[in-house]
N, CA, C and O of each residue as an XYZ file, in Angstrom:
880
protein
N     -13.439    -12.892     40.625
C     -12.955    -13.997     40.053
C     -11.787    -13.776     38.977
O     -11.938    -13.030     38.010
N     -10.678    -14.449     39.216
C      -9.693    -14.131     38.253
C      -9.642    -14.658     36.970
O     -10.318    -15.679     36.843
N      -8.978    -14.233     35.856
C      -9.193    -14.722     34.693
C      -8.320    -16.061     34.548
O      -7.443    -16.269     35.386
N      -8.519    -16.893     33.599
C      -7.840    -18.222     33.618
C      -6.308    -17.729     32.890
O      -6.175    -16.829     32.061
N      -5.383    -18.471     33.380
C      -4.005    -18.114     32.989
C      -4.087    -18.087     31.311
O      -3.494    -17.227     30.660
N      -4.768    -18.974     30.797
C      -4.690    -19.026     29.316
C      -5.169    -18.011     28.617
O      -4.948    -17.893     27.412
N      -5.991    -17.037     29.424
C      -6.727    -15.952     28.735
C      -5.576    -14.703     28.593
O      -5.051    -14.242     29.607
N      -5.310    -14.310     27.523
C      -4.510    -13.066     27.446
C      -5.157    -11.879     27.094
O      -6.081    -11.896     26.282
N      -4.706    -10.692     27.704
C      -5.407     -9.464     27.460
C      -5.069     -9.045     25.958
O      -4.054     -9.369     25.342
N      -6.081     -8.289     25.511
C      -6.055     -7.835     23.908
C      -5.253     -6.476     24.064
O      -5.543     -5.704     24.978
N      -4.190     -6.177     23.115
C      -3.606     -4.908     23.275
C      -3.771     -4.463     21.929
O      -3.525     -5.170     20.952
N      -4.227     -3.180     21.877
C      -4.128     -2.492     20.523
C      -2.830     -1.872     20.249
O      -2.302     -1.357     21.234
N      -2.256     -1.809     19.250
C      -0.912     -1.294     18.887
C      -1.177     -0.714     17.439
O      -1.893     -1.247     16.592
N      -0.424      0.557     17.293
C      -0.709      1.182     15.910
C       0.680      1.564     15.558
O       1.571      1.728     16.391
N       0.811      1.695     14.289
C       1.950      2.342     13.561
C       1.543      3.242     12.377
O       0.749      2.769     11.564
N       1.953      4.340     12.222
C       1.984      5.281     11.167
C       3.082      5.057     10.135
O       4.268      4.978     10.458
N       2.613      4.951      8.791
C       3.617      4.992      7.778
C       3.383      6.027      6.806
O       2.320      5.994      6.187
N       4.252      6.979      6.571
C       4.074      7.944      5.692
C       4.032      7.620      4.205
O       4.781      6.745      3.771
N       3.163      8.304      3.364
C       3.358      8.102      1.849
C       4.092      9.104      1.315
O       3.877     10.275      1.625
N       5.053      8.739      0.439
C       6.113      9.734     -0.070
C       5.482     10.613     -1.233
O       6.093     10.675     -2.300
N       4.459     11.195     -1.094
C       3.920     11.968     -2.110
C       4.739     13.110     -2.426
O       4.763     13.396     -3.623
N       5.438     13.857     -1.624
C       6.204     14.949     -2.039
C       7.464     14.491     -2.912
O       7.939     15.246     -3.760
N       7.950     13.295     -2.678
C       8.938     12.793     -3.631
C       8.356     12.441     -4.768
O       8.984     12.661     -5.804
N       7.297     11.942     -4.829
C       6.617     11.320     -6.153
C       5.258     11.851     -6.195
O       4.375     11.059     -5.866
N       4.900     13.070     -6.546
C       3.703     13.867     -6.551
C       2.795     13.308     -7.556
O       1.591     13.452     -7.343
N       3.235     12.586     -8.800
C       2.155     12.177     -9.709
C       2.073     10.663     -9.440
O       1.355     10.084    -10.255
N       2.530     10.020     -8.670
C       2.428      8.630     -8.515
C       1.163      8.182     -7.840
O       0.827      8.762     -6.807
N       0.377      7.140     -8.355
C      -1.023      6.828     -7.737
C      -0.844      5.967     -6.598
O      -1.194      4.799     -6.766
N      -0.344      6.308     -5.405
C      -0.194      5.541     -4.342
C      -1.552      4.929     -3.791
O      -1.670      3.724     -3.565
N      -2.565      5.851     -3.594
C      -3.843      5.269     -3.312
C      -4.410      4.134     -4.092
O      -4.891      3.146     -3.536
N      -4.349      4.284     -5.421
C      -4.742      3.181     -6.368
C      -3.973      1.921     -6.046
O      -4.541      0.833     -5.956
N      -2.584      2.091     -5.860
C      -1.789      0.809     -5.701
C      -2.104      0.253     -4.370
O      -2.258     -0.962     -4.245
N      -2.202      0.995     -3.444
C      -2.680      0.332     -2.067
C      -4.028     -0.320     -1.997
O      -4.240     -1.280     -1.255
N      -4.796      0.129     -2.656
C      -6.296     -0.333     -2.771
C      -6.348     -1.461     -3.593
O      -6.916     -2.476     -3.190
N      -5.774     -1.404     -4.805
C      -5.958     -2.474     -5.708
C      -7.489     -2.424     -6.316
O      -8.215     -1.506     -5.933
N      -7.953     -3.311     -7.177
C      -9.208     -3.185     -7.901
C     -10.332     -3.457     -6.883
O     -10.434     -4.547     -6.321
N     -11.170     -2.427     -6.667
C     -12.202     -2.353     -5.818
C     -11.824     -2.717     -4.413
O     -12.535     -3.461     -3.738
N     -10.793     -2.234     -4.005
C     -10.037     -2.282     -2.837
C      -9.493     -3.818     -2.294
O      -9.302     -4.049     -1.100
N      -9.298     -4.728     -3.280
C      -9.034     -5.975     -2.998
C      -7.486     -6.157     -2.513
O      -7.185     -7.092     -1.771
N      -6.724     -5.412     -2.875
C      -5.237     -5.479     -2.593
C      -5.187     -5.200     -1.002
O      -4.619     -6.011     -0.271
N      -5.782     -4.056     -0.491
C      -5.784     -3.706      0.890
C      -6.470     -4.695      1.657
O      -5.934     -5.094      2.691
N      -7.576     -5.151      1.305
C      -8.642     -5.970      1.940
C      -7.886     -7.232      2.093
O      -7.930     -7.761      3.204
N      -7.150     -7.841      1.089
C      -6.294     -9.142      1.348
C      -5.173     -8.875      2.211
O      -4.669     -9.854      2.761
N      -4.686     -7.732      2.434
C      -3.410     -7.451      3.201
C      -3.962     -7.662      4.813
O      -3.330     -8.234      5.701
N      -5.296     -7.051      4.936
C      -5.771     -7.244      6.213
C      -6.317     -8.613      6.675
O      -6.305     -8.954      7.858
N      -6.790     -9.365      5.686
C      -7.068    -10.906      5.944
C      -5.659    -11.502      6.228
O      -5.626    -12.226      7.223
N      -4.562    -11.352      5.597
C      -3.291    -11.843      5.661
C      -2.485    -11.529      6.905
O      -1.764    -12.363      7.452
N      -2.642    -10.303      7.317
C      -1.946     -9.859      8.424
C      -2.738     -9.869      9.794
O      -2.167     -9.956     10.881
N      -3.837     -9.791      9.667
C      -4.893     -9.678     10.901
C      -4.806     -8.279     11.437
O      -5.271     -8.014     12.546
N      -4.248     -7.414     10.718
C      -4.329     -6.031     11.124
C      -5.581     -5.096     10.443
O      -6.250     -5.425      9.463
N      -5.695     -4.010     11.125
C      -6.822     -3.068     10.381
C      -6.038     -2.110      9.816
O      -5.113     -1.676     10.503
N      -6.224     -1.617      8.544
C      -5.405     -0.751      7.761
C      -6.153      0.381      7.311
O      -7.153      0.080      6.660
N      -5.917      1.738      7.498
C      -6.559      2.785      7.154
C      -5.844      3.740      6.213
O      -4.624      3.797      6.371
N      -6.296      4.386      5.409
C      -5.456      5.477      4.456
C      -6.212      6.826      4.910
O      -7.422      7.027      4.806
N      -5.196      7.753      5.462
C      -5.805      8.885      6.054
C      -4.904     10.104      5.483
O      -3.871      9.848      4.864
N      -5.293     11.341      5.690
C      -4.568     12.443      5.150
C      -5.187     13.004      3.787
O      -6.270     12.671      3.305
N      -4.340     13.858      3.306
C      -4.728     14.652      2.119
C      -4.546     13.548      1.005
O      -3.514     12.893      0.858
N      -5.815     13.417      0.158
C      -5.695     12.472     -1.052
C      -6.381     11.235     -0.730
O      -6.621     10.438     -1.637
N      -6.735     10.981      0.518
C      -7.374      9.691      1.029
C      -8.986      9.738      0.695
O      -9.660      8.732      0.918
N      -9.461     10.678      0.270
C     -10.666     10.961     -0.134
C     -10.799     11.614     -1.641
O     -10.025     12.487     -2.032
N     -11.711     11.166     -2.319
C     -11.845     11.684     -3.719
C     -12.045     13.048     -3.703
O     -12.650     13.392     -2.687
N     -11.751     14.000     -4.483
C     -12.027     15.538     -4.505
C     -13.568     15.589     -4.484
O     -14.105     16.374     -3.703
N     -14.220     14.907     -5.185
C     -15.775     15.241     -4.994
C     -16.362     14.842     -3.796
O     -17.510     15.211     -3.550
N     -15.707     14.099     -2.968
C     -16.196     13.607     -1.752
C     -15.686     14.677     -0.605
O     -16.137     14.594      0.538
N     -14.952     15.447     -0.883
C     -14.168     16.393      0.339
C     -15.342     17.458      0.747
O     -15.441     17.802      1.925
N     -16.057     17.874     -0.058
C     -17.087     18.845      0.466
C     -18.131     18.243      1.302
O     -18.884     18.958      1.963
N     -18.222     16.827      1.309
C     -19.283     16.230      2.226
C     -18.740     16.075      3.558
O     -19.466     15.858      4.527
N     -17.284     16.197      3.643
C     -16.658     15.919      4.897
C     -16.092     17.166      5.643
O     -15.654     16.970      6.776
N     -16.057     18.343      5.162
C     -15.623     19.460      5.570
C     -16.403     19.882      6.959
O     -17.629     19.968      7.029
N     -15.576     20.112      7.963
C     -16.132     20.447      9.248
C     -16.666     19.365     10.062
O     -17.187     19.651     11.140
N     -16.595     18.117      9.661
C     -17.064     16.911     10.240
C     -15.978     16.490     11.365
O     -14.809     16.319     11.020
N     -16.346     16.335     12.623
C     -15.465     15.904     13.483
C     -14.800     14.406     13.159
O     -15.472     13.404     12.915
N     -13.588     14.450     13.198
C     -12.855     13.336     12.773
C     -12.162     13.157     11.367
O     -11.325     12.309     11.058
N     -12.667     14.084     10.645
C     -12.182     14.295      9.163
C     -11.203     15.298      8.851
O     -10.773     15.582      7.733
N     -10.861     15.864     10.092
C      -9.809     17.001      9.775
C      -8.647     16.675      8.984
O      -8.146     17.481      8.201
N      -8.128     15.284      9.212
C      -6.935     14.812      8.618
C      -6.994     14.940      6.914
O      -6.049     14.978      6.127
N      -8.267     14.985      6.679
C      -8.255     14.931      5.122
C      -7.654     16.323      4.457
O      -7.144     16.454      3.345
N      -7.857     17.253      5.410
C      -7.387     18.582      4.891
C      -6.039     19.125      5.585
O      -5.451     20.123      5.168
N      -5.644     18.421      6.604
C      -4.333     18.957      7.387
C      -3.277     17.944      7.455
O      -2.126     18.319      7.680
N      -3.518     16.800      7.300
C      -2.458     15.954      7.428
C      -1.766     15.331      6.037
O      -2.523     15.088      5.097
N      -0.671     15.133      5.931
C      -0.199     14.501      4.706
C      -0.452     13.184      4.496
O      -0.450     12.500      5.519
N      -0.707     12.531      3.293
C      -1.263     11.171      3.124
C      -0.362     10.189      3.891
O       0.863     10.308      3.860
N      -0.916      9.324      4.503
C      -0.201      8.287      5.291
C      -1.184      7.101      5.517
O      -2.364      7.177      5.173
N      -0.609      5.927      6.153
C      -1.272      4.924      6.393
C      -1.261      4.559      7.800
O      -0.166      4.553      8.363
N      -2.337      4.242      8.479
C      -2.374      3.794      9.844
C      -2.616      2.195      9.937
O      -3.675      1.741      9.502
N      -1.762      1.448     10.430
C      -1.857      0.202     10.767
C      -2.254     -0.180     12.116
O      -1.409      0.152     12.948
N      -3.332     -0.809     12.623
C      -3.641     -1.183     14.021
C      -3.557     -2.789     14.201
O      -3.815     -3.547     13.265
N      -3.240     -3.165     15.265
C      -3.356     -4.915     15.520
C      -4.198     -4.837     16.782
O      -3.881     -4.088     17.706
N      -5.221     -5.577     16.813
C      -5.770     -5.923     18.148
C      -5.624     -7.420     18.370
O      -6.574     -8.186     18.206
N      -4.500     -7.790     18.720
C      -4.071     -9.092     18.865
C      -3.572     -9.235     20.323
O      -3.572     -8.230     21.033
N      -3.156    -10.392     20.801
C      -2.679    -10.621     22.135
C      -1.202     -9.975     22.096
O      -0.487     -9.792     21.110
N      -0.971     -9.705     23.346
C       0.315     -9.096     23.545
C       1.527     -9.701     22.795
O       2.370     -8.980     22.259
N       1.580    -11.027     22.778
C       2.650    -11.813     22.197
C       2.600    -11.698     20.678
O       3.575    -12.018     19.999
N       1.369    -11.203     20.094
C       1.420    -11.250     18.448
C       1.105     -9.982     17.942
O       1.151     -9.783     16.728
N       0.725     -8.924     18.890
C       0.399     -7.684     18.166
C       1.698     -7.064     17.388
O       1.613     -6.610     16.247
N       2.836     -7.096     18.099
C       3.764     -6.408     17.423
C       4.232     -7.197     16.145
O       4.529     -6.558     15.136
N       4.298     -8.453     16.162
C       4.643     -9.296     14.914
C       3.583     -8.961     13.636
O       3.877     -8.783     12.454
N       2.388     -8.937     14.213
C       1.488     -8.641     13.123
C       1.714     -7.239     12.474
O       1.712     -7.064     11.255
N       1.912     -6.231     13.426
C       2.211     -4.963     12.884
C       3.544     -4.721     11.917
O       3.594     -3.897     11.004
N       4.617     -5.626     12.320
C       5.724     -5.370     11.516
C       5.546     -6.134     10.198
O       6.130     -5.754      9.184
N       4.728     -7.229     10.203
C       4.413     -7.732      8.909
C       3.690     -7.070      7.958
O       3.927     -7.185      6.755
N       2.681     -6.273      8.489
C       1.712     -5.506      7.634
C       2.426     -4.097      7.238
O       2.162     -3.504      6.192
N       3.401     -3.616      8.242
C       4.149     -2.438      7.672
C       5.096     -2.797      6.718
O       5.278     -2.028      5.774
N       5.760     -3.878      6.804
C       6.780     -4.358      5.756
C       6.099     -4.494      4.319
O       6.705     -4.215      3.284
N       4.604     -5.009      4.358
C       3.983     -5.072      2.991
C       3.577     -3.909      2.465
O       3.539     -3.736      1.247
N       3.197     -2.901      3.431
C       2.616     -1.531      3.014
C       3.755     -0.805      2.376
O       3.587     -0.305      1.263
N       5.112     -0.691      3.106
C       6.203     -0.059      2.647
C       6.579     -0.729      1.208
O       6.929      0.045      0.317
N       6.533     -1.923      0.975
C       6.833     -2.398     -0.412
C       5.829     -1.808     -1.405
O       6.248     -1.407     -2.491
N       4.508     -1.729     -1.095
C       3.587     -1.001     -1.903
C       3.804      0.413     -2.276
O       3.328      0.922     -3.291
N       4.663      1.124     -1.269
C       4.914      2.384     -1.528
C       6.140      2.691     -2.254
O       6.558      3.843     -2.364
N       6.825      1.490     -2.839
C       8.040      1.848     -3.518
C       7.527      1.844     -4.992
O       6.915      0.883     -5.459
N       7.798      2.920     -5.663
C       7.455      3.067     -7.107
C       8.251      2.148     -7.861
O       9.448      1.996     -7.617
N       7.587      1.463     -8.859
C       8.194      0.367     -9.652
C       7.979      0.829    -11.023
O       6.926      1.429    -11.241
N       8.885      0.630    -12.080
C       8.549      0.923    -13.572
C       7.338      0.078    -13.977
O       7.155     -1.044    -13.503
N       6.690      0.528    -14.681
C       5.561     -0.270    -15.368
C       5.823     -1.710    -15.879
O       5.097     -2.655    -15.572
N       6.893     -1.811    -16.665
C       7.481     -3.023    -17.308
C       7.929     -4.040    -16.340
O       8.046     -5.232    -16.624
N       8.180     -3.509    -15.152
C       8.682     -4.436    -14.024
C       7.742     -4.700    -12.837
O       7.981     -5.363    -11.829
N       6.582     -4.016    -13.182
C       5.625     -3.997    -11.951
C       4.532     -5.233    -11.944
O       3.398     -5.023    -12.373
N       4.861     -6.355    -11.509
C       4.159     -7.476    -11.645
C       2.781     -7.288    -10.805
O       1.724     -7.774    -11.208
N       2.874     -6.600     -9.697
C       1.537     -6.369     -8.831
C       0.697     -5.678     -9.760
O      -0.438     -6.132     -9.907
N       1.038     -4.649    -10.427
C       0.298     -3.837    -11.135
C      -0.536     -4.709    -12.252
O      -1.753     -4.595    -12.404
N       0.232     -5.524    -12.949
C      -0.319     -6.447    -13.820
C      -1.513     -7.354    -13.346
O      -2.577     -7.569    -13.927
N      -1.036     -7.859    -12.068
C      -2.162     -8.764    -11.455
C      -3.434     -7.898    -11.028
O      -4.607     -8.250    -11.155
N      -3.004     -6.786    -10.536
C      -4.355     -5.894    -10.299
C      -5.233     -5.728    -11.661
O      -6.436     -5.989    -11.699
N      -4.529     -5.291    -12.701
C      -5.110     -5.001    -13.871
C      -6.051     -6.412    -14.287
O      -7.236     -6.424    -14.621
N      -5.154     -7.525    -14.153
C      -5.958     -8.843    -14.495
C      -7.048     -8.961    -13.557
O      -8.099     -9.204    -14.150
N      -7.167     -8.883    -12.389
C      -8.204     -9.067    -11.502
C      -9.340     -7.958    -11.708
O     -10.521     -8.213    -11.469
N      -8.954     -6.850    -12.118
C      -9.936     -5.728    -12.586
C     -10.669     -6.291    -13.678
O     -11.867     -6.015    -13.722
N     -10.164     -7.062    -14.613
C     -10.744     -7.469    -15.810
C     -11.637     -8.615    -15.374
O     -12.729     -8.711    -15.935
N     -11.285     -9.546    -14.388
C     -12.061    -10.509    -13.949
C     -13.378     -9.900    -13.301
O     -14.485    -10.401    -13.502
N     -13.184     -8.848    -12.555
C     -14.338     -8.353    -11.831
C     -15.192     -7.755    -12.868
O     -16.405     -7.920    -12.742
N     -14.768     -7.109    -13.839
C     -15.659     -6.477    -14.615
C     -16.248     -7.412    -15.761
O     -17.086     -6.972    -16.548
N     -15.804     -8.643    -15.821
C     -16.219     -9.809    -16.897
C     -15.682     -9.653    -18.136
O     -16.128    -10.221    -19.133
N     -14.512     -8.729    -18.129
C     -13.908     -8.717    -19.526
C     -12.546     -9.218    -19.590
O     -11.703     -8.770    -20.368
N     -12.330    -10.236    -18.685
C     -11.178    -10.989    -18.806
C     -10.905    -12.076    -19.932
O     -11.737    -12.976    -20.039
N      -9.955    -12.065    -20.665
C      -9.653    -12.990    -21.690
C      -8.139    -13.399    -21.602
O      -7.234    -12.571    -21.703
N      -7.944    -14.687    -21.414
C      -6.687    -15.164    -21.255
C      -5.739    -14.505    -22.468
O      -4.633    -14.040    -22.193
N      -6.174    -14.504    -23.597
C      -5.231    -14.167    -24.717
C      -4.737    -12.716    -24.410
O      -3.635    -12.279    -24.741
N      -5.725    -12.015    -23.715
C      -5.503    -10.355    -23.602
C      -4.239    -10.222    -22.647
O      -3.531     -9.232    -22.836
N      -3.859    -11.156    -21.590
C      -2.824    -10.843    -20.835
C      -1.651    -11.939    -20.822
O      -0.739    -11.921    -19.995
N      -1.768    -12.766    -21.704
C      -0.544    -13.668    -21.643
C       0.819    -13.177    -21.865
O       1.808    -13.718    -21.368
N       0.855    -12.140    -22.620
C       2.023    -11.495    -22.766
C       2.337    -10.406    -21.720
O       3.478     -9.944    -21.733
N       1.532     -9.986    -20.898
C       1.514     -9.006    -19.790
C       1.628     -9.411    -18.444
O       2.207     -8.728    -17.599
N       1.003    -10.686    -18.177
C       0.891    -11.044    -16.663
C       0.843    -12.602    -16.681
O       0.401    -13.269    -17.617
N       1.291    -13.024    -15.671
C       1.044    -14.533    -15.405
C      -0.227    -15.012    -15.000
O      -0.900    -14.283    -14.271
N      -0.670    -16.122    -15.352
C      -1.860    -16.814    -15.166
C      -2.093    -17.447    -13.770
O      -3.153    -17.962    -13.415
N      -1.057    -17.349    -13.086
C      -1.027    -18.060    -11.618
C      -2.137    -17.325    -10.933
O      -2.541    -16.243    -11.359
N      -2.698    -17.992     -9.728
C      -3.554    -17.338     -8.959
C      -2.891    -16.733     -7.729
O      -3.602    -16.702     -6.725
N      -1.660    -16.249     -7.625
C      -1.225    -15.664     -6.494
C      -0.192    -14.624     -6.934
O       0.674    -14.857     -7.778
N      -0.353    -13.420     -6.275
C       0.366    -12.318     -6.614
C       1.167    -11.882     -5.464
O       0.718    -11.055     -4.670
N       2.483    -12.468     -5.323
C       3.340    -12.165     -4.014
C       3.700    -10.787     -3.980
O       4.015    -10.152     -4.986
N       3.655    -10.328     -2.836
C       4.470     -9.034     -2.347
C       5.653     -9.447     -1.831
O       5.620    -10.069     -0.769
N       7.058     -9.154     -2.548
C       8.161     -9.917     -1.874
C       9.225     -8.657     -2.119
O       9.255     -7.948     -3.125
N       9.956     -8.569     -1.130
C      11.253     -7.726     -1.233
C      12.172     -8.136     -2.190
O      12.953     -7.290     -2.626
N      12.226     -9.351     -2.623
C      13.021     -9.982     -3.527
C      12.597     -9.348     -5.022
O      13.357     -9.176     -5.975
N      11.377     -9.097     -4.960
C      10.783     -8.738     -6.437
C      11.175     -7.174     -6.635
O      11.091     -6.674     -7.757
N      11.599     -6.425     -5.531
C      11.883     -5.081     -5.815
C      13.418     -5.022     -5.653
O      13.900     -3.893     -5.748
N      14.270     -6.053     -5.422
C      15.708     -5.902     -5.270
C      16.385     -5.778     -6.571
O      16.892     -6.753     -7.125
N      16.401     -4.454     -7.121
C      16.860     -4.089     -8.254
C      17.842     -2.956     -8.209
O      18.106     -2.427     -7.129
N      18.380     -2.570     -9.299
C      19.311     -1.272     -9.291
C      18.527     -0.225     -8.831
O      17.405     -0.062     -9.311
N      18.973      0.529     -7.943
C      18.457      1.809     -7.421
C      18.290      2.899     -8.528
O      17.547      3.867     -8.369
N      19.015      2.686     -9.645
C      18.745      3.695    -10.725
C      17.551      3.216    -11.578
O      16.986      4.024    -12.315
N      17.159      1.967    -11.506
C      16.024      1.477    -12.229
C      14.730      1.624    -11.270
O      13.642      1.770    -11.826
N      14.785      1.597    -10.013
C      13.610      1.884     -9.143
C      13.886      2.615     -8.025
O      14.759      2.145     -7.294
N      13.382      3.623     -7.704
C      13.596      4.258     -6.579
C      13.075      3.540     -5.300
O      12.056      2.849     -5.315
N      13.816      3.741     -4.224
C      13.651      3.131     -2.913
C      13.681      3.836     -1.843
O      14.447      4.800     -1.843
N      12.926      3.583     -0.730
C      13.297      4.073      0.626
C      14.666      3.891      0.817
O      15.251      2.946      0.287
N      15.315      4.825      1.626
C      16.822      4.496      1.862
C      16.979      3.273      2.795
O      18.037      2.646      2.765
N      15.948      2.894      3.647
C      15.884      1.850      4.618
C      15.469      0.506      4.092
O      15.486     -0.496      4.807
N      15.003      0.495      2.529
C      14.465     -0.724      2.134
C      15.211     -1.906      2.148
O      14.711     -3.031      2.138
N      16.406     -1.654      2.172
C      17.524     -2.973      1.877
C      17.586     -3.582      3.197
O      17.760     -4.795      3.308
N      17.439     -2.720      4.336
C      17.544     -3.394      5.805
C      16.459     -4.057      6.293
O      16.501     -4.602      7.396
N      15.258     -4.077      5.432
C      14.087     -4.798      5.872
C      14.271     -6.388      5.799
O      14.869     -6.873      4.839
N      13.820     -7.093      6.692
C      13.963     -8.550      6.451
C      13.286     -9.156      5.278
O      12.174     -8.779      4.907
N      13.973    -10.111      4.687
C      13.229    -10.544      3.443
C      12.092    -11.658      3.638
O      12.378    -12.677      4.266
N      11.014    -11.508      3.194
C       9.925    -12.325      3.445
C       8.928    -12.152      2.328
O       9.026    -11.247      1.500
N       8.033    -12.986      2.334
C       7.093    -12.979      1.350
C       5.454    -13.182      1.680
O       5.052    -14.253      2.134
N       4.657    -12.194      1.444
C       3.398    -12.290      1.682
C       2.505    -12.561      0.672
O       2.168    -11.602     -0.023
N       1.996    -13.754      0.402
C       1.401    -14.245     -0.708
C      -0.112    -13.654     -0.933
O      -0.920    -13.964     -0.058
N      -0.523    -12.936     -1.879
C      -1.865    -12.576     -1.882
C      -2.656    -13.347     -2.887
O      -2.348    -13.337     -4.079
N      -3.699    -14.032     -2.403
C      -4.414    -14.860     -3.272
C      -5.530    -14.108     -3.992
O      -6.616    -13.793     -3.505
N      -5.080    -13.863     -5.257
C      -6.024    -12.999     -6.087
C      -6.725    -13.846     -7.171
O      -6.925    -13.404     -8.302
N      -7.076    -15.040     -6.788
C      -7.697    -16.157     -7.655
C      -9.213    -15.549     -8.096
O      -9.852    -14.808     -7.348
N      -9.628    -15.926     -9.262
C     -11.046    -15.560     -9.449
C     -11.922    -16.046     -8.453
O     -12.945    -15.393     -8.252
N     -11.701    -17.144     -7.742
C     -12.564    -17.766     -6.650
C     -12.737    -16.694     -5.634
O     -13.824    -16.427     -5.122
N     -11.575    -16.071     -5.356
C     -11.593    -15.009     -4.306
C     -12.710    -13.918     -4.315
O     -13.497    -13.578     -3.431
N     -12.494    -13.386     -5.860
C     -13.288    -12.270     -6.118
C     -14.934    -12.638     -6.093
O     -15.860    -11.892     -5.777
N     -14.981    -14.022     -6.527
C     -16.468    -14.455     -6.636
C     -17.193    -14.862     -5.314
O     -18.413    -14.944     -5.173
N     -16.177    -15.118     -4.308
C     -16.575    -15.646     -3.030
C     -17.414    -14.679     -2.175
O     -17.305    -13.457     -2.281
N     -18.268    -15.296     -1.312
C     -19.092    -14.344     -0.267
C     -18.008    -13.561      0.501
O     -18.341    -12.465      0.952
N     -16.899    -13.946      0.676
C     -16.000    -12.961      1.515
C     -15.392    -11.847      0.960
O     -14.582    -11.124      1.541
N     -15.897    -11.689     -0.463
C     -15.450    -10.556     -1.216
C     -16.570     -9.869     -1.803
O     -16.518     -9.124     -2.782
N     -17.742    -10.222     -1.029
C     -19.003     -9.409     -1.586
C     -19.079     -8.037     -1.233
O     -19.160     -7.717     -0.047
N     -19.059     -7.159     -2.182
C     -18.965     -5.860     -1.942
C     -20.380     -5.259     -1.482
O     -21.454     -5.630     -1.955
N     -20.243     -4.376     -0.589
C     -21.562     -3.746      0.010
C     -21.749     -2.372     -0.780
O     -20.870     -1.770     -1.397
N     -23.041     -2.021     -0.630
C     -23.409     -0.815     -1.484
C     -22.546      0.357     -1.162
O     -22.367      1.137     -2.098
N     -21.981      0.634     -0.037
C     -21.473      1.738      0.335
C     -19.857      1.735     -0.098
O     -19.051      2.567      0.319
N     -19.558      0.718     -0.951
C     -18.170      0.781     -1.572
C     -18.328      1.781     -2.660
O     -19.292      1.709     -3.422
N     -17.373      2.767     -2.777
C     -17.374      3.562     -4.001
C     -16.430      3.214     -4.939
O     -15.251      3.256     -4.590
N     -16.730      2.855     -6.135
C     -15.891      2.138     -7.266
C     -15.698      2.845     -8.409
O     -16.643      3.238     -9.093
N     -14.373      3.075     -8.723
C     -14.136      3.539     -9.967
C     -12.780      2.963    -10.314
O     -11.760      3.609    -10.076
N     -12.745      1.741    -10.880
C     -11.719      1.076    -11.173
C     -10.746      0.705    -10.027
O     -11.061     -0.223     -9.282
N      -9.504      1.419     -9.825
C      -8.662      1.053     -8.743
C      -8.788      1.942     -7.647
O      -8.000      1.743     -6.723
N      -9.662      2.956     -7.521
C      -9.810      3.951     -6.621
C     -11.028      4.030     -5.906
O     -11.782      5.002     -5.872
N     -11.177      2.871     -5.300
C     -12.392      2.707     -4.210
C     -12.096      3.005     -2.891
O     -11.035      2.740     -2.327
N     -13.152      3.616     -2.363
C     -12.904      3.839     -0.913
C     -14.176      3.597     -0.252
O     -15.250      3.792     -0.821
N     -14.053      3.105      1.145
C     -15.150      2.845      1.984
C     -15.304      3.849      2.974
O     -14.408      3.938      3.814
N     -16.286      4.633      3.034
C     -16.556      5.748      4.052
C     -17.362      5.421      5.216
O     -18.536      5.081      5.070
N     -16.826      5.497      6.346
C     -17.238      5.417      7.572
C     -17.734      6.566      8.329
O     -17.757      7.582      7.633
N     -18.100      6.718      9.417
C     -18.473      7.721     10.202
C     -17.536      8.919     10.306
O     -17.881     10.100     10.243
N     -16.218      8.413     10.485
C     -15.196      9.459     10.957
C     -13.921      9.183     10.287
O     -12.946      9.874     10.585
N     -13.810      8.153      9.324
C     -12.516      7.932      8.824
C     -12.732      7.188      7.315
O     -13.755      6.604      6.957
N     -11.570      7.357      6.579
C     -11.544      6.392      5.534
C     -10.951      4.979      6.010
O      -9.815      4.781      6.443
N     -11.969      4.049      5.834
C     -11.645      2.795      6.561
C     -11.686      1.676      5.554
O     -12.583      1.610      4.714
N     -10.670      0.763      5.646
C     -10.573     -0.355      4.804
C     -10.291     -1.280      5.575
O      -9.101     -1.413      5.864
N     -11.250     -2.176      6.131
C     -11.096     -3.359      7.049
C     -12.110     -4.380      6.938
O     -13.273     -4.083      6.665
N     -11.723     -5.603      7.139
C     -12.472     -6.859      7.286
C     -12.543     -7.089      8.834
O     -13.207     -8.049      9.225
N     -11.994     -6.389      9.632
C     -11.998     -6.698     11.012
C     -12.977     -5.855     11.542
O     -12.965     -4.685     11.157
N     -13.824     -6.211     12.350
C     -15.072     -5.566     12.918
C     -14.946     -5.488     14.546
O     -14.906     -6.516     15.221
N     -14.894     -4.372     15.034
C     -14.683     -4.189     16.536
C     -16.053     -4.563     17.364
O     -16.076     -4.476     18.592
């Protein structure tokens, strides 16, 4: 019996995005990608429909490396440079579009931004305070907006190259905005309930699965 014409085959596509650790060895890319308790990456997965994984050297905290030495599937922690894997399990017509959207957002997060111009970091710190129960409006009025949306936008980083390092190709990327809803209700909602196996220490939380460092709301 043939499948109905309306049914489309699922296609898994993936793209690998390098993290520029050699150029910026002291920059905390993993913390920036994750956000407070993994919220930034988790929300990117929700918004793009892609599965996102951080792999390679530095994807696992130092104290965890001894636990994965010699385990199948964990070789990348010791052999590969730090990178991000983006996967899309969507229909043929939408898989590439979803990948492109997620790749664009990840590349934005991998552009170092001066602290005094880094609106995303301010939002992450604000939401970390909300999670920890230490948030006070008066503590952040001079440092962060009190809006509920933290946008990742190419326009936000369109500044003088002397002020903010860029990837050579960043200006050629299409201009678009991916809005990340980091409202307090998001963190308090069931959709953000943290499981016991989340390893949390401020912005550097990781979820360990059987064979990879995995940040995903998509379940196969």
